[in-house]
Structures are given as C-alpha cells and as structure tokens.
Tab-separated table of C-alpha atoms in Angstrom:
chain	number	residue	atom	x	y	z
K	1	MET	CA	84.875	104.127	81.179
K	2	THR	CA	88.609	104.417	80.513
K	3	GLU	CA	88.396	108.213	80.646
K	4	ASN	CA	86.532	108.058	83.941
K	5	TYR	CA	89.071	105.621	85.364
K	6	ALA	CA	92.045	107.814	84.461
K	7	ALA	CA	90.424	110.988	85.802
K	8	ASN	CA	89.377	109.271	89.029
K	9	LEU	CA	92.802	107.703	89.502
K	10	ARG	CA	94.403	111.134	89.150
K	11	ARG	CA	92.002	112.494	91.753
K	12	ALA	CA	92.841	109.656	94.138
K	13	CYS	CA	96.565	110.278	93.633
K	14	ASN	CA	96.084	113.888	94.693
K	15	THR	CA	95.320	112.604	98.197
K	16	ARG	CA	98.884	111.294	98.549
K	17	PRO	CA	102.228	113.139	98.729
K	18	SER	CA	103.441	111.921	95.314
K	19	VAL	CA	102.899	109.437	92.497
K	20	ALA	CA	106.380	108.067	93.114
K	21	LEU	CA	105.437	107.203	96.696
K	22	ILE	CA	102.212	105.547	95.535
K	23	CYS	CA	104.078	103.359	93.050
K	24	ARG	CA	106.583	102.281	95.687
K	25	GLU	CA	103.920	101.428	98.240
K	26	ILE	CA	101.701	99.558	95.764
K	27	GLY	CA	104.644	97.940	93.971
K	28	ILE	CA	103.744	99.014	90.424
K	29	ASN	CA	106.214	100.245	87.815
K	30	ARG	CA	106.112	104.060	87.525
K	31	GLN	CA	105.983	104.084	83.706
K	32	GLN	CA	103.146	101.565	83.684
K	33	PHE	CA	101.262	103.582	86.310
K	34	ASN	CA	101.677	106.754	84.219
K	35	ARG	CA	99.871	104.998	81.356
K	36	TYR	CA	96.947	104.346	83.697
K	37	LEU	CA	96.912	108.027	84.691
K	38	SER	CA	96.935	109.235	81.085
K	39	GLY	CA	94.249	106.808	79.985
K	40	GLN	CA	96.530	105.075	77.488
K	41	THR	CA	95.757	101.702	78.998
K	42	MET	CA	93.719	100.083	81.738
K	43	PRO	CA	95.341	98.127	84.557
K	44	SER	CA	95.071	94.380	84.585
K	45	ARG	CA	92.567	92.849	86.962
K	46	HIS	CA	95.360	92.103	89.419
K	47	ASN	CA	96.811	95.636	89.346
K	48	GLY	CA	93.336	97.154	89.436
K	49	GLU	CA	92.593	95.307	92.660
K	50	ARG	CA	95.913	96.409	94.168
K	51	ILE	CA	95.158	100.040	93.318
K	52	SER	CA	91.629	99.887	94.727
K	53	GLN	CA	92.827	98.244	97.937
K	54	TYR	CA	95.520	100.899	98.334
K	55	PHE	CA	93.038	103.778	98.116
K	56	GLY	CA	90.317	101.911	99.998
K	57	VAL	CA	87.772	102.332	97.204
K	58	PRO	CA	86.122	99.341	95.443
K	59	GLU	CA	87.429	98.868	91.896
K	60	PRO	CA	84.048	99.455	90.179
K	61	VAL	CA	83.821	102.896	91.825
K	62	PHE	CA	86.817	104.035	89.736
K	63	HIS	CA	84.598	103.708	86.628
K	64	LEU	CA	81.852	106.032	87.917
K	65	SER	CA	81.524	109.667	86.906
K	66	PRO	CA	84.104	111.965	88.533
K	67	GLU	CA	81.372	113.566	90.650
K	68	ARG	CA	80.184	110.243	92.067
K	69	PHE	CA	83.770	109.053	92.546
K	70	GLU	CA	84.611	112.251	94.450
K	71	ARG	CA	81.727	111.625	96.863
K	72	ALA	CA	82.781	107.999	97.373
K	73	LEU	CA	86.401	108.977	97.922
K	74	THR	CA	85.436	111.679	100.419
K	75	GLU	CA	83.288	109.237	102.376
K	76	GLN	CA	86.104	106.701	102.426
K	77	ARG	CA	88.664	109.220	103.689
K	78	ARG	CA	86.649	110.697	106.549
K	79	PRO	CA	87.378	108.061	109.185
K	80	THR	CA	91.063	107.755	108.233
K	81	THR	CA	92.094	111.394	107.843
K	82	GLN	CA	93.955	111.379	111.144
K	83	GLY	CA	95.878	108.299	110.049
K	84	LEU	CA	97.457	110.304	107.227
K	85	VAL	CA	98.778	113.086	109.445
K	86	LEU	CA	102.109	111.447	110.279
K	87	ARG	CA	102.715	110.241	106.725
K	88	ASN	CA	101.984	113.695	105.355
K	89	ALA	CA	104.424	115.215	107.854
K	90	PHE	CA	107.340	113.881	105.809
K	91	PRO	CA	109.452	115.423	104.406
K	92	GLY	CA	108.236	118.877	105.445
K	93	ASP	CA	110.467	121.552	103.894
K	94	LEU	CA	112.280	119.461	101.277
K	95	ARG	CA	114.276	122.418	99.983
K	96	ARG	CA	115.794	123.074	103.408
K	97	LEU	CA	116.374	119.364	103.973
K	98	ARG	CA	118.636	119.107	100.944
K	99	ASP	CA	121.312	120.990	102.922
K	100	TYR	CA	121.635	117.884	105.125
K	101	ILE	CA	122.158	115.227	102.466
K	102	GLY	CA	125.305	113.185	103.114
K	103	TYR	CA	127.032	110.936	105.631
K	104	TYR	CA	127.295	111.423	109.381
K	105	GLU	CA	129.182	110.080	112.368
K	106	LEU	CA	126.741	109.692	115.263
K	107	TYR	CA	127.353	109.905	119.011
K	108	HIS	CA	124.908	109.111	121.803
K	109	LYS	CA	124.777	107.527	125.245
K	110	SER	CA	122.943	104.258	125.607
K	111	LEU	CA	121.228	102.586	128.537
K	112	SER	CA	122.684	99.295	127.289
K	113	TRP	CA	126.287	100.501	127.702
K	114	PRO	CA	126.579	102.481	130.986
K	115	GLY	CA	129.492	104.916	131.086
K	116	MET	CA	130.069	104.579	127.355
K	117	ILE	CA	129.263	106.602	124.252
K	118	VAL	CA	128.040	104.828	121.126
K	119	ARG	CA	129.672	105.957	117.885
K	120	SER	CA	127.720	104.883	114.819
K	121	CYS	CA	127.149	106.213	111.309
K	122	ALA	CA	124.289	107.258	109.063
K	123	ARG	CA	123.429	108.482	105.603
K	124	ILE	CA	120.677	110.909	104.564
K	125	TRP	CA	119.644	110.968	100.913
K	126	GLN	CA	116.734	111.986	98.698
K	127	ASN	CA	114.546	109.497	96.828
K	128	ASP	CA	112.044	111.340	94.631
K	129	ASP	CA	110.338	113.735	97.069
K	130	VAL	CA	111.124	111.746	100.227
K	131	MET	CA	114.223	112.142	102.398
K	132	LEU	CA	115.465	108.785	103.671
K	133	VAL	CA	117.947	107.814	106.381
K	134	LYS	CA	119.855	104.636	107.136
K	135	SER	CA	122.141	104.146	110.126
K	136	VAL	CA	124.464	101.394	111.321
K	137	GLU	CA	125.644	100.448	114.820
K	138	LYS	CA	128.483	98.014	115.491
K	139	MET	CA	129.444	97.206	119.067
K	140	ALA	CA	131.228	94.510	121.049
K	141	ASP	CA	131.594	93.545	124.706
K	142	ALA	CA	134.513	91.110	125.093
K	143	ARG	CA	133.749	90.430	128.762
K	144	GLU	CA	130.199	89.267	128.037
K	145	GLY	CA	130.958	87.836	124.605
K	146	ILE	CA	128.505	90.176	122.876
K	147	ARG	CA	128.854	91.391	119.315
K	148	GLN	CA	126.081	93.578	117.975
K	149	PHE	CA	125.591	94.767	114.407
K	150	SER	CA	122.355	96.679	113.833
K	151	LYS	CA	120.877	98.561	110.889
K	152	TYR	CA	118.074	101.097	111.034
K	153	GLN	CA	116.128	102.856	108.311
K	154	GLY	CA	113.561	105.625	108.263
K	155	GLN	CA	112.645	109.084	107.072
K	156	VAL	CA	113.638	112.657	107.837
K	157	ALA	CA	111.403	115.724	108.073
K	158	TYR	CA	112.187	119.422	108.457
K	159	TRP	CA	109.694	121.542	110.378
K	160	ARG	CA	110.095	124.921	112.069
K	161	ASN	CA	113.883	124.899	112.072
K	162	ARG	CA	114.223	121.353	113.405
K	163	LEU	CA	115.094	117.972	111.895
K	164	PHE	CA	112.870	115.049	112.898
K	165	ILE	CA	114.238	111.563	112.241
K	166	ILE	CA	112.119	108.430	112.687
K	167	GLU	CA	113.843	105.051	112.306
K	168	CYS	CA	113.004	101.393	112.785
K	169	GLY	CA	115.471	98.525	113.149
K	170	MET	CA	115.884	96.209	110.167
K	171	HIS	CA	115.476	93.052	112.198
K	172	GLN	CA	112.649	91.122	113.794
K	173	GLU	CA	110.949	92.498	116.901
K	174	SER	CA	112.681	95.840	116.499
K	175	PHE	CA	111.740	99.149	118.053
K	176	ILE	CA	111.189	102.645	116.726
K	177	ALA	CA	113.643	105.406	117.626
K	178	GLU	CA	113.252	109.160	117.194
K	179	THR	CA	115.891	111.869	117.001
K	180	ILE	CA	115.277	115.633	117.002
K	181	LEU	CA	118.208	117.797	115.899
K	182	MET	CA	118.960	121.484	115.766
K	183	PRO	CA	120.036	122.688	112.298
K	184	PHE	CA	123.546	123.826	111.450
K	185	ALA	CA	124.388	127.276	112.795
K	186	GLU	CA	125.655	129.896	110.378
K	187	HIS	CA	129.139	129.799	111.932
K	188	GLN	CA	129.545	126.015	111.721
K	189	ARG	CA	128.489	123.350	109.229
K	190	THR	CA	129.725	120.255	111.053
K	191	TYR	CA	127.636	119.380	114.121
K	192	LEU	CA	123.924	118.750	114.587
K	193	CYS	CA	122.942	118.522	118.258
K	194	GLY	CA	119.760	117.204	119.779
K	195	ILE	CA	118.137	114.334	121.623
K	196	THR	CA	117.454	110.693	120.806
K	197	THR	CA	114.743	108.515	122.335
K	198	GLY	CA	114.815	104.758	122.028
K	199	VAL	CA	114.495	101.425	123.775
K	200	SER	CA	117.334	99.531	125.432
K	201	TRP	CA	117.877	96.016	124.099
K	202	ARG	CA	119.948	94.876	127.120
K	203	ARG	CA	118.107	96.568	130.010
K	204	GLU	CA	114.702	94.861	129.897
K	205	ASN	CA	113.673	96.968	126.898
K	206	LEU	CA	113.364	100.131	128.967
K	207	PRO	CA	112.682	103.339	127.040
K	208	TYR	CA	115.303	106.063	127.427
K	209	ALA	CA	116.309	109.519	126.173
K	210	THR	CA	119.792	110.965	125.759
K	211	ARG	CA	121.682	113.766	124.082
K	212	SER	CA	123.013	112.989	120.615
K	213	VAL	CA	125.334	114.593	118.070
K	214	TRP	CA	125.465	114.065	114.304
K	215	ARG	CA	128.838	115.051	112.836
K	216	ALA	CA	128.629	115.830	109.098
K	217	LEU	CA	131.219	114.081	106.891
K	218	GLY	CA	130.089	115.239	103.454
K	219	ILE	CA	128.788	113.165	100.550
K	220	ALA	CA	131.881	111.057	99.801
K	221	PRO	CA	133.750	109.970	102.960
K	222	ASP	CA	135.855	106.821	103.278
K	223	LEU	CA	132.990	104.369	103.860
K	224	ARG	CA	135.191	101.499	105.032
K	225	ARG	CA	136.790	103.705	107.626
K	226	LEU	CA	133.393	105.071	108.638
K	227	LEU	CA	132.042	101.568	109.299
K	228	ARG	CA	135.279	100.492	110.970
K	229	ASN	CA	134.975	103.370	113.441
K	230	CYS	CA	131.537	102.280	114.635
K	231	THR	CA	132.024	101.157	118.234
K	232	VAL	CA	131.466	102.104	121.889
K	233	LEU	CA	133.926	104.464	123.572
K	234	PRO	CA	134.546	105.534	127.180
K	235	GLU	CA	133.060	108.937	127.927
K	236	ASN	CA	136.539	110.413	128.358
K	237	SER	CA	138.018	108.839	125.220
K	238	SER	CA	140.429	110.987	123.207
K	239	HIS	CA	138.787	109.609	120.052
K	240	ILE	CA	135.670	111.664	120.762
K	241	PRO	CA	135.832	115.182	119.255
K	242	PRO	CA	136.078	117.884	121.972
K	243	PHE	CA	132.826	119.521	120.839
K	244	VAL	CA	130.984	116.205	121.138
K	245	SER	CA	132.535	115.465	124.529
K	246	ARG	CA	131.497	118.856	125.921
K	247	TYR	CA	127.938	118.467	124.687
K	248	MET	CA	127.536	114.846	125.811
K	249	ASN	CA	129.055	115.412	129.262
K	250	GLY	CA	127.701	118.853	130.030
K	251	GLY	CA	126.458	118.152	133.535
K	252	PRO	CA	123.663	116.059	135.077
K	253	GLN	CA	121.235	117.142	132.387
K	254	ALA	CA	123.386	115.282	129.843
K	255	GLN	CA	122.916	111.871	131.473
K	256	VAL	CA	120.773	109.087	130.083
K	257	ILE	CA	117.202	109.302	131.374
K	258	SER	CA	115.228	106.055	131.520
K	259	ALA	CA	111.734	105.075	132.555
K	260	ASP	CA	113.081	102.746	135.252
C-alpha cells in the first residue's frame, strides 16, 4: 500500500506546476513531503487528509493500484480543468522573466487623484519556479486629511513578448489589479511601458484603465529612498522623468478611462 501511495502521489503532483507550489499551498514541509513521494514514510492521518482534500481525491483512493487511481484522478479533474487554466498560466516563460527580476519605480494615473500621477514602487523576484511581485503605494492629501499606505502582492507571467502582472491588495475588501507591460527594447533597459486596470477606492469603486510605466532600478537600490519617494505628483512635476512624462501625457489617449 505504501508503494501505491507514493506512486499515486507522484502522479497527482504531475497535475500541478511544481512540488514546491503544492507544499506551499497545502502547508507541508518540502522535505517531509519528499519522503511521502519516495515512499520512505506515510503521511499522518492529518496530513493525509490535507493532501487528499488538495487534490480532490478521497484518501483511500491513494492506496489503490496506479491504474485505478489514474481513472479516479481523471474523473475528478474533468469538471475543474478550466479552473486550472489561469493558475497554469503563471509564470509562462520563466527563463525570459528572469531578465526582469529587481526593483522598480512605478508611475500611473489614478481616478482617485485627478490631475496627479501616482509614484509607487515594486519588487519582482523568483521563488522556486514562480515569479512573485509586491508593490507599495504611499499617498497623502493634506486638504482632505487623507493618508494612504497600501501594499499589493501577486504573480508575474511572460507570454508572447508581454509581461502580465496580477496583484491583490493586502488588506480587507481589496480589489484585483492587472498590468500588461511591453518588454525592454534592445536599445534601452530602463523603462517598461503598458497599461494598468484597477478600481478606484475614492470614486465609488469605479473600474478604470490608464497608462503605466515601470522604471527599473536594479537589484540593490536604496530601499529607504525608494519608499520615501512614493507619493502623488502633479502631471507637470519636474520630479517625473522626461520619458515617463511624455508617455503619460501623450495626448487624449493617455488619459484615465473609467466606467463612469
């Protein structure tokens, strides 16, 4: 039965992007999980139930012959195949994505701050075979007595010469935001340009889309200065790099578009 369990667990793992991802999502130590895969030991009742719930297959089925387990696993996956499409889309071309590891200064217009450009920061890094992103926004409105400090986290994918970034706010009742960026051109390795879609937190939660720029800062910038520079700036501010200003203010098509 132990041999069947190990073989069937390996087969189930093949339906996911990586063992590392499985361990993170289940919450089991990687070394311990490797012993289950090799047949060195069986999981405790508690861990066995967590594994079976994760794969959607009853725990006793893991002890069947590989042929019978394969049929049960196939039947279980049929109605949920479409649900795996988005998860399997990340990270895409991991080799190409490694060129974008590091810190960035972000610029975009926001429906919440008319006539202003938001300058925030982000980091892209690799964790096993997943590319993660975390960004920070820090803004203040003295007239209305508003101080906002927001963190977002998500994943990055590379498909067909584009970067796709999906993030969710790290606070209650947050929204999902998506950014699509063009890769670095051969003649410049500093700016990534694209579009960001999100939801305004001050304008009745209206969805909006706007141009955005990610300015690469390398892998070891001054982090205190990077966080200190997070703010909102007038569109004509001299603190905005000329390239960013031209892209963000390049005519009517560069304005914020909302669903209002």
